[in-house]
Coordinates of C-alpha atoms in Angstrom, one line a residue:
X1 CA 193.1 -11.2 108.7
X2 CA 193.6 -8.0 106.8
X3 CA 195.6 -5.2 107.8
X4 CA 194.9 -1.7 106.6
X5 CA 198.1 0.0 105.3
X6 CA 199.9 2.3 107.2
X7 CA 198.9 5.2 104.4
X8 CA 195.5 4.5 105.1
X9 CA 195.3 4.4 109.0
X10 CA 197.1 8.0 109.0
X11 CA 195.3 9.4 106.7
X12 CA 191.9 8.4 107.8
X13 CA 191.9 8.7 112.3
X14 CA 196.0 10.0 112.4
X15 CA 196.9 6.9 114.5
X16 CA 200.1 7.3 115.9
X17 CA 202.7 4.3 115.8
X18 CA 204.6 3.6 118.7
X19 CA 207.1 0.8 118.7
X20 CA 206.2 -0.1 122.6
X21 CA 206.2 -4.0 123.1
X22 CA 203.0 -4.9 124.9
X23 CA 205.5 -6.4 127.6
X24 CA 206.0 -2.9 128.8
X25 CA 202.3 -1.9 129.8
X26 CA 203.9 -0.6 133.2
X27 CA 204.3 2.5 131.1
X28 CA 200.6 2.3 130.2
X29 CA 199.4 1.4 133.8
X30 CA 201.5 4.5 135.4
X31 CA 200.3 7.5 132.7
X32 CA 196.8 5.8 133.2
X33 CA 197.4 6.4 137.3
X34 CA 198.6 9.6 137.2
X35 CA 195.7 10.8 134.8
X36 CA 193.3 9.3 137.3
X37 CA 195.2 11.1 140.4
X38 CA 195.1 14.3 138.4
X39 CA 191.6 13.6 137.9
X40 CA 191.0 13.1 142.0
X41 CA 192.9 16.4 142.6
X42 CA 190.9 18.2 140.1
X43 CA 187.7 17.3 140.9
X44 CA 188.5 18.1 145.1
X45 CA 189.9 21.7 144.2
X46 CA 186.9 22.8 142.0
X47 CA 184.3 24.9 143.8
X48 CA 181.9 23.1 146.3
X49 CA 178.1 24.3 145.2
X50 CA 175.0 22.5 144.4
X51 CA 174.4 24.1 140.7
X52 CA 173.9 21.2 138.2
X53 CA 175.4 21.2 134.6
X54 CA 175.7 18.5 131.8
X55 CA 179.6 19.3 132.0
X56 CA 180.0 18.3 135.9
X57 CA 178.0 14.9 134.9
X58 CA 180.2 14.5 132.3
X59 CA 183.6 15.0 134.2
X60 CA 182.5 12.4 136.6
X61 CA 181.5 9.9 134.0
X62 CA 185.0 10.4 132.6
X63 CA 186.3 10.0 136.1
X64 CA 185.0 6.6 136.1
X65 CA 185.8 5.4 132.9
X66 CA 189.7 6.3 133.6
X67 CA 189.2 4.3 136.5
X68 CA 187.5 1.7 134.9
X69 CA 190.3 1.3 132.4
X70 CA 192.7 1.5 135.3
X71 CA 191.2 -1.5 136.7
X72 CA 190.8 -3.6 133.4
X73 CA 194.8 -3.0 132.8
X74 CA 195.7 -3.8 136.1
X75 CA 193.7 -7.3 136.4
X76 CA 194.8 -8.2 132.9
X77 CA 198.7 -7.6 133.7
X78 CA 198.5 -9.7 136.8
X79 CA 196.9 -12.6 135.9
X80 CA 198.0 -12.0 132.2
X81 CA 196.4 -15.1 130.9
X82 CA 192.9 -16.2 132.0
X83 CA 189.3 -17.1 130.7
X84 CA 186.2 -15.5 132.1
X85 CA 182.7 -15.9 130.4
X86 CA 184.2 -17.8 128.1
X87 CA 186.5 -15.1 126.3
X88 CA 190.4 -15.7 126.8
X89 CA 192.0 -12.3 128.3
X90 CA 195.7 -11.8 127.2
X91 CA 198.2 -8.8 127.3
X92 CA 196.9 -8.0 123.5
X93 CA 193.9 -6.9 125.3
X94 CA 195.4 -4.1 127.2
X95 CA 196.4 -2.3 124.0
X96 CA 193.0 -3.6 122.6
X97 CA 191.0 -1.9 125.5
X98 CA 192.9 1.1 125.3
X99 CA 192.7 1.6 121.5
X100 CA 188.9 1.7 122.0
X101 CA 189.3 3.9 124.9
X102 CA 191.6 6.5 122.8
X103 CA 188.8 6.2 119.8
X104 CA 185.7 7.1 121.9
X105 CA 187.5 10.0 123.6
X106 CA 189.1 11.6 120.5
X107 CA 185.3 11.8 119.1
X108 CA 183.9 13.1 122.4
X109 CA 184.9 16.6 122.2
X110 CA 182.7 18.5 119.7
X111 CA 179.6 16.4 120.9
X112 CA 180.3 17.7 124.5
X113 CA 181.3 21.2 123.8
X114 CA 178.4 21.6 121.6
X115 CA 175.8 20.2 124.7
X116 CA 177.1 22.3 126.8
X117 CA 176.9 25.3 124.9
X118 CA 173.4 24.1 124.7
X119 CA 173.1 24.1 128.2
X120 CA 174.6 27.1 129.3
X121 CA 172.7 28.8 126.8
X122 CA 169.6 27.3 127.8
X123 CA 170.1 28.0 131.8
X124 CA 170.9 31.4 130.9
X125 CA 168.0 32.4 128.7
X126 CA 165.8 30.8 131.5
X127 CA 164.1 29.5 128.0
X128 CA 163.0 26.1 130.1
X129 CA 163.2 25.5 133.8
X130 CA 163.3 22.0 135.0
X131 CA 162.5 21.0 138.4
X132 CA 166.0 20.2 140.4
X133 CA 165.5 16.5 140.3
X134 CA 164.2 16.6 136.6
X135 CA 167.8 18.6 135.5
X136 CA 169.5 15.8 137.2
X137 CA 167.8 12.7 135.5
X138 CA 168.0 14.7 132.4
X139 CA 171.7 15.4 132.6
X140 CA 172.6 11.5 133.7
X141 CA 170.4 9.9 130.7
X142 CA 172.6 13.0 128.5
X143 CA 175.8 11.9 129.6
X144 CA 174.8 7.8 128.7
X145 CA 173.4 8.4 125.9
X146 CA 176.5 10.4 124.4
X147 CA 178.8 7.8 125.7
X148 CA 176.6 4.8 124.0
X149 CA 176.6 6.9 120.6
X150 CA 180.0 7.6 120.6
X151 CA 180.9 4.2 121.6
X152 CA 178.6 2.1 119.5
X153 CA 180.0 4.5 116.1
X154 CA 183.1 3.3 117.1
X155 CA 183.0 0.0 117.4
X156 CA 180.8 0.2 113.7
X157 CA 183.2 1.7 111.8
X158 CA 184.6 -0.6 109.5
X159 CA 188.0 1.7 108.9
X160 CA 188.8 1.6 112.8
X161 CA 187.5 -2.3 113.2
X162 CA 190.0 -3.1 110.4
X163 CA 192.4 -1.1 112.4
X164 CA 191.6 -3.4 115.8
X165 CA 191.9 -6.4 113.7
X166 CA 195.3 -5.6 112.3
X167 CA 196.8 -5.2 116.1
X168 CA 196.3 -9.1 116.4
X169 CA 199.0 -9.2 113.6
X170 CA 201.0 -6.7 114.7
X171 CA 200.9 -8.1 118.5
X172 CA 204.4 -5.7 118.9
X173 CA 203.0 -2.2 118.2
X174 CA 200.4 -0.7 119.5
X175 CA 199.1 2.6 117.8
X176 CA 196.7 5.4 119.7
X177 CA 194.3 7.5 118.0
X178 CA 195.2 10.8 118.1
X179 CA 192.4 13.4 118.6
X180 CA 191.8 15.7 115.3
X181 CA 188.5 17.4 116.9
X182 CA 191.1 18.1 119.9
X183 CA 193.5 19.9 118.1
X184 CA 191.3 21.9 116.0
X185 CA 189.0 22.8 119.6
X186 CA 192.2 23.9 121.5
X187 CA 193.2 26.0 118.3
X188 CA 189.8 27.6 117.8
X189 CA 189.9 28.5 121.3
X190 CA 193.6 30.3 121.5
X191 CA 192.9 32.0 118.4
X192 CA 189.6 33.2 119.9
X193 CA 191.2 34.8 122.7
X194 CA 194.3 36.2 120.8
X195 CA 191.2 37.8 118.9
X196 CA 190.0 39.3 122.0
X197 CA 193.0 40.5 123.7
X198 CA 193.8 42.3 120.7
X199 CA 190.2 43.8 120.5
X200 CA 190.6 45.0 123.7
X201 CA 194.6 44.7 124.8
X202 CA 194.5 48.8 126.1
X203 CA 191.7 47.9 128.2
X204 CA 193.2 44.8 129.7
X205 CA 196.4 46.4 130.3
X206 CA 195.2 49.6 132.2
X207 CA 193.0 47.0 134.4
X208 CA 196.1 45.3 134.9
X209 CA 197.7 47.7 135.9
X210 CA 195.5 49.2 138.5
X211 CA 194.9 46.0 140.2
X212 CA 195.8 45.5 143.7
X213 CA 196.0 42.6 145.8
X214 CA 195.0 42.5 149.3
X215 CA 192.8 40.1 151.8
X216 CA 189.1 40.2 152.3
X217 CA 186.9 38.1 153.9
X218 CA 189.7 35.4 154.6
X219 CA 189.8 35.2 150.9
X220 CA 192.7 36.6 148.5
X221 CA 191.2 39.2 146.2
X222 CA 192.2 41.5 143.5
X223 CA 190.6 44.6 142.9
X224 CA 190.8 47.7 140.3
X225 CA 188.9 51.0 139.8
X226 CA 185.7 51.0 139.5
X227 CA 183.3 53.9 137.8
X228 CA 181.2 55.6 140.4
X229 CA 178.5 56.1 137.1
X230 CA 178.4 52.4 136.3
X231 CA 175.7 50.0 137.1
X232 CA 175.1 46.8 137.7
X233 CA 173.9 46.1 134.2
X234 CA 176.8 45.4 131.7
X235 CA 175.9 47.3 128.4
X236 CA 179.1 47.5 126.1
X237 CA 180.3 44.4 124.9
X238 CA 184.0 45.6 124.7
X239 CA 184.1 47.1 128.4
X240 CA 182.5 43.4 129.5
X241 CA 185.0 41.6 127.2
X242 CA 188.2 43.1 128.7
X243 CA 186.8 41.7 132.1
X244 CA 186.3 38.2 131.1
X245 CA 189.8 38.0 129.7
X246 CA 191.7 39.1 132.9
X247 CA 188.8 37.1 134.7
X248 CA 189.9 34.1 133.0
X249 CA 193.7 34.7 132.3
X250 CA 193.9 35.0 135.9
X251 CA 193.3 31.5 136.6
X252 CA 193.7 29.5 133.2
X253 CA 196.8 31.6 131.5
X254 CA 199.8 28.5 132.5
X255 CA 196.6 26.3 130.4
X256 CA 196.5 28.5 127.7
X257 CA 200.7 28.9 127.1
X258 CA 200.9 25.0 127.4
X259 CA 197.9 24.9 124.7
X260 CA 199.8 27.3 122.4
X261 CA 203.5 25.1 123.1
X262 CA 201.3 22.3 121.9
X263 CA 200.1 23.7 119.1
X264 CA 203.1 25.2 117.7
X265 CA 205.0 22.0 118.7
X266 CA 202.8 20.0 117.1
X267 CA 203.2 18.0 119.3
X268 CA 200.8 14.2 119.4
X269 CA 199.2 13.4 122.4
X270 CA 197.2 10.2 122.6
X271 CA 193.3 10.7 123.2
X272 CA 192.9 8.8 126.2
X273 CA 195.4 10.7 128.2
X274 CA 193.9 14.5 125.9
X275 CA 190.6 13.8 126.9
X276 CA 190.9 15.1 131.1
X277 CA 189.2 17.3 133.4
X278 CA 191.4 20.0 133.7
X279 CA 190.8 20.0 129.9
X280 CA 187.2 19.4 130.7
X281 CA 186.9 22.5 133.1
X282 CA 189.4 24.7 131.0
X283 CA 186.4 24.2 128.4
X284 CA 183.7 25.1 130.4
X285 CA 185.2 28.2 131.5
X286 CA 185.4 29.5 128.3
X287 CA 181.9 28.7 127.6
X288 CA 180.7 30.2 129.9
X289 CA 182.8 34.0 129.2
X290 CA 181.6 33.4 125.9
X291 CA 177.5 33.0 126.6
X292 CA 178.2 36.3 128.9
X293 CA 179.6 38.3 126.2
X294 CA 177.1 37.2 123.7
X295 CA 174.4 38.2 126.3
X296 CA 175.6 41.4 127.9
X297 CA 172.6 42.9 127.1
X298 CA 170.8 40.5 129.4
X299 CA 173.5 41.3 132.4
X300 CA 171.9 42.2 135.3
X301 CA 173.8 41.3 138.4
X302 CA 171.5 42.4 141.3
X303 CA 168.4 39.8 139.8
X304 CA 170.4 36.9 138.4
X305 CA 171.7 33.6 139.4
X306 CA 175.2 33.1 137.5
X307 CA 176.5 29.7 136.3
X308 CA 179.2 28.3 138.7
X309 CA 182.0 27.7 137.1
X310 CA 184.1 25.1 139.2
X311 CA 187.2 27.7 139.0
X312 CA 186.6 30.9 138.2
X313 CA 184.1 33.7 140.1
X314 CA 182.6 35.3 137.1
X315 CA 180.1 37.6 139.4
X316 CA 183.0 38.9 141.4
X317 CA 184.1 41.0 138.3
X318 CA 180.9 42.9 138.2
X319 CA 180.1 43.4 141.4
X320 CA 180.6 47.3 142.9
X321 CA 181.8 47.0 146.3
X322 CA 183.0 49.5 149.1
X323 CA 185.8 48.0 151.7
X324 CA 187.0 50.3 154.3
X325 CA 189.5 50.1 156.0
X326 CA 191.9 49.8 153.2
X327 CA 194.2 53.0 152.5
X328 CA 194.5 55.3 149.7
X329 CA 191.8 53.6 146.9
X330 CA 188.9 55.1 145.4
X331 CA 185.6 54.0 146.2
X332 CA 183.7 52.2 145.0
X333 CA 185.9 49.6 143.6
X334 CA 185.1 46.6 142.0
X335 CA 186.6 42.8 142.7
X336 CA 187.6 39.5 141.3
X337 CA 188.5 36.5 142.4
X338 CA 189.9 34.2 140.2

């Protein structure tokens, strides 16, 4: 067999080289775990509702995958030797699953991010309106088809089947693929917002500072000032923008530091543990602020049905609202629940 050099694996897919004997794929087994328990806790906090999205079928099919690899590590390190179908399983196959695993994910994020922003746009524009149980046919044969296509490119590249081949050699190191569409995603996204905060940083600070907390409706609200002259339709694209970003600060700013540490760190995370659905949702959230903003113009909050977004209450920020009983505000006031 040939083995690609070590000049060309980097420079090509950035794989990174970790001197882990396969002997040690406890390691492997527990970050695969935990991923899939973060997964689990993610998926039971997000916001129960019956609105359907190519990014909720896709967070589920991850879901399963994780699982999927969870199982396929597990039966290979307890019976570490075996035949089935007549293809010998051995530990060389954990790091051989997982290598494919780390490829398809690190080549999944601008296809998904792109569909979605489809989507979104799409549901928002109202330009086609599918039945309910069309929209859920057509998101599942979406979400299989992108998987097969990413998948299938993989496993045709010649540059990453040479790099497959040359793990039978090296049967002591195991190198993961390290996302490049990640890294340049999260830093197109952090520089967007730095954008935006300093478009509109006075805004957003006297907002901040005029918010209050208090309880409503056996929920935890915030809520600011709110122009007795406004409407309900959202005309100015910086008085709107200033919204989103406390809107989605308020629940996704620890995400967004830990996505700047990363970047200025530099620091290498292997795709299959990049690609999650916190990740996932931290994504879609920003979609979604960004389709608003682009359609302000559109905004009218009395006649539409928003996207959900698993997290964060986006209609919340727009909606006037008088609550008595609460002492010295001025009315009417607007909230948001993030």
């Amino acid at each position: 067999m040939t083995a690609l050099t070590s000049e060309n694996c980097s420079f090509q897919y950035q794989l990174h080289q970790t001197n882990q004997p396969l002997d040690g794929n406890s390691l492997l087994f527990l970050i695969t775990l935990g991923k899939i328990l973060l997964n689990i806790l993610t998926l039971g906090m997000r916001r129960k509702n019956n609105h359907q999205n190519f990014m909720e079928y896709f967070c589920i099919s991850l879901a399963f995958t994780d699982l999927l690899l969870l199982v396929n590590i597990s039966i290979i390190s307890y019976f570490r030797d075996f035949v089935l179908l007549g293809i010998r399983f051995t530990k060389y196959h954990i790091c051989l699953f997982t290598q494919i695993i780390s490829f398809t994910y690190g080549f999944l994020h601008y296809p998904v991010f792109l569909i979605a922003c489809i989507d979104y746009y799409l549901n928002f524009s109202k330009a086609t309106k599918l039945p309910f149980k069309c929209q859920k046919v057509f998101y599942f044969f979406a979400v299989i088809l992108i998987w097969i296509s990413v998948l299938t490119y993989v496993l045709g590249d010649p540059a990453i089947y040479q790099s497959l081949k040359a793990q039978n050699v090296s049967s002591y190191q195991c190198p993961f693929y390290i996302s490049i569409q990640s890294y340049w995603l999260s830093f197109s996204m952090v520089m967007i917002l730095f954008m935006a905060f300093i478009t509109s940083w006075s805004e957003v600070i006297t907002l901040v500072q005029a918010v209050r907390i208090t309880s409503y409706m056996n929920e935890t609200v915030l809520y600011f000032p709110f122009s007795s002259h406004s409407s309900y339709t959202v005309s100015s694209k910086k008085t709107l923008l200033s919204k989103l970003i406390i809107c989605f600060l308020g629940t996704w700013l620890p995400f967004v530091l830990l996505q700047i540490i990363i970047l200025l760190l530099k620091v290498q995370i292997p795709a299959y543990i990049e690609m999650n659905i916190p990740w996932l949702y931290f994504v879609n959230s920003f979609l979604i602020a960004t389709v608003f903003w682009f359609n302000c113009h559109k905004l009218n909050f009395r006649n539409m049905a928003l996207p959900v977004d698993p997290f964060v209450n986006w209609k919340c920020c727009f909606i006037p609202l008088t609550i008595h009983n609460l002492e010295q505000i001025e009315k009417p006031i607007s909230v948001i629940i993030c």
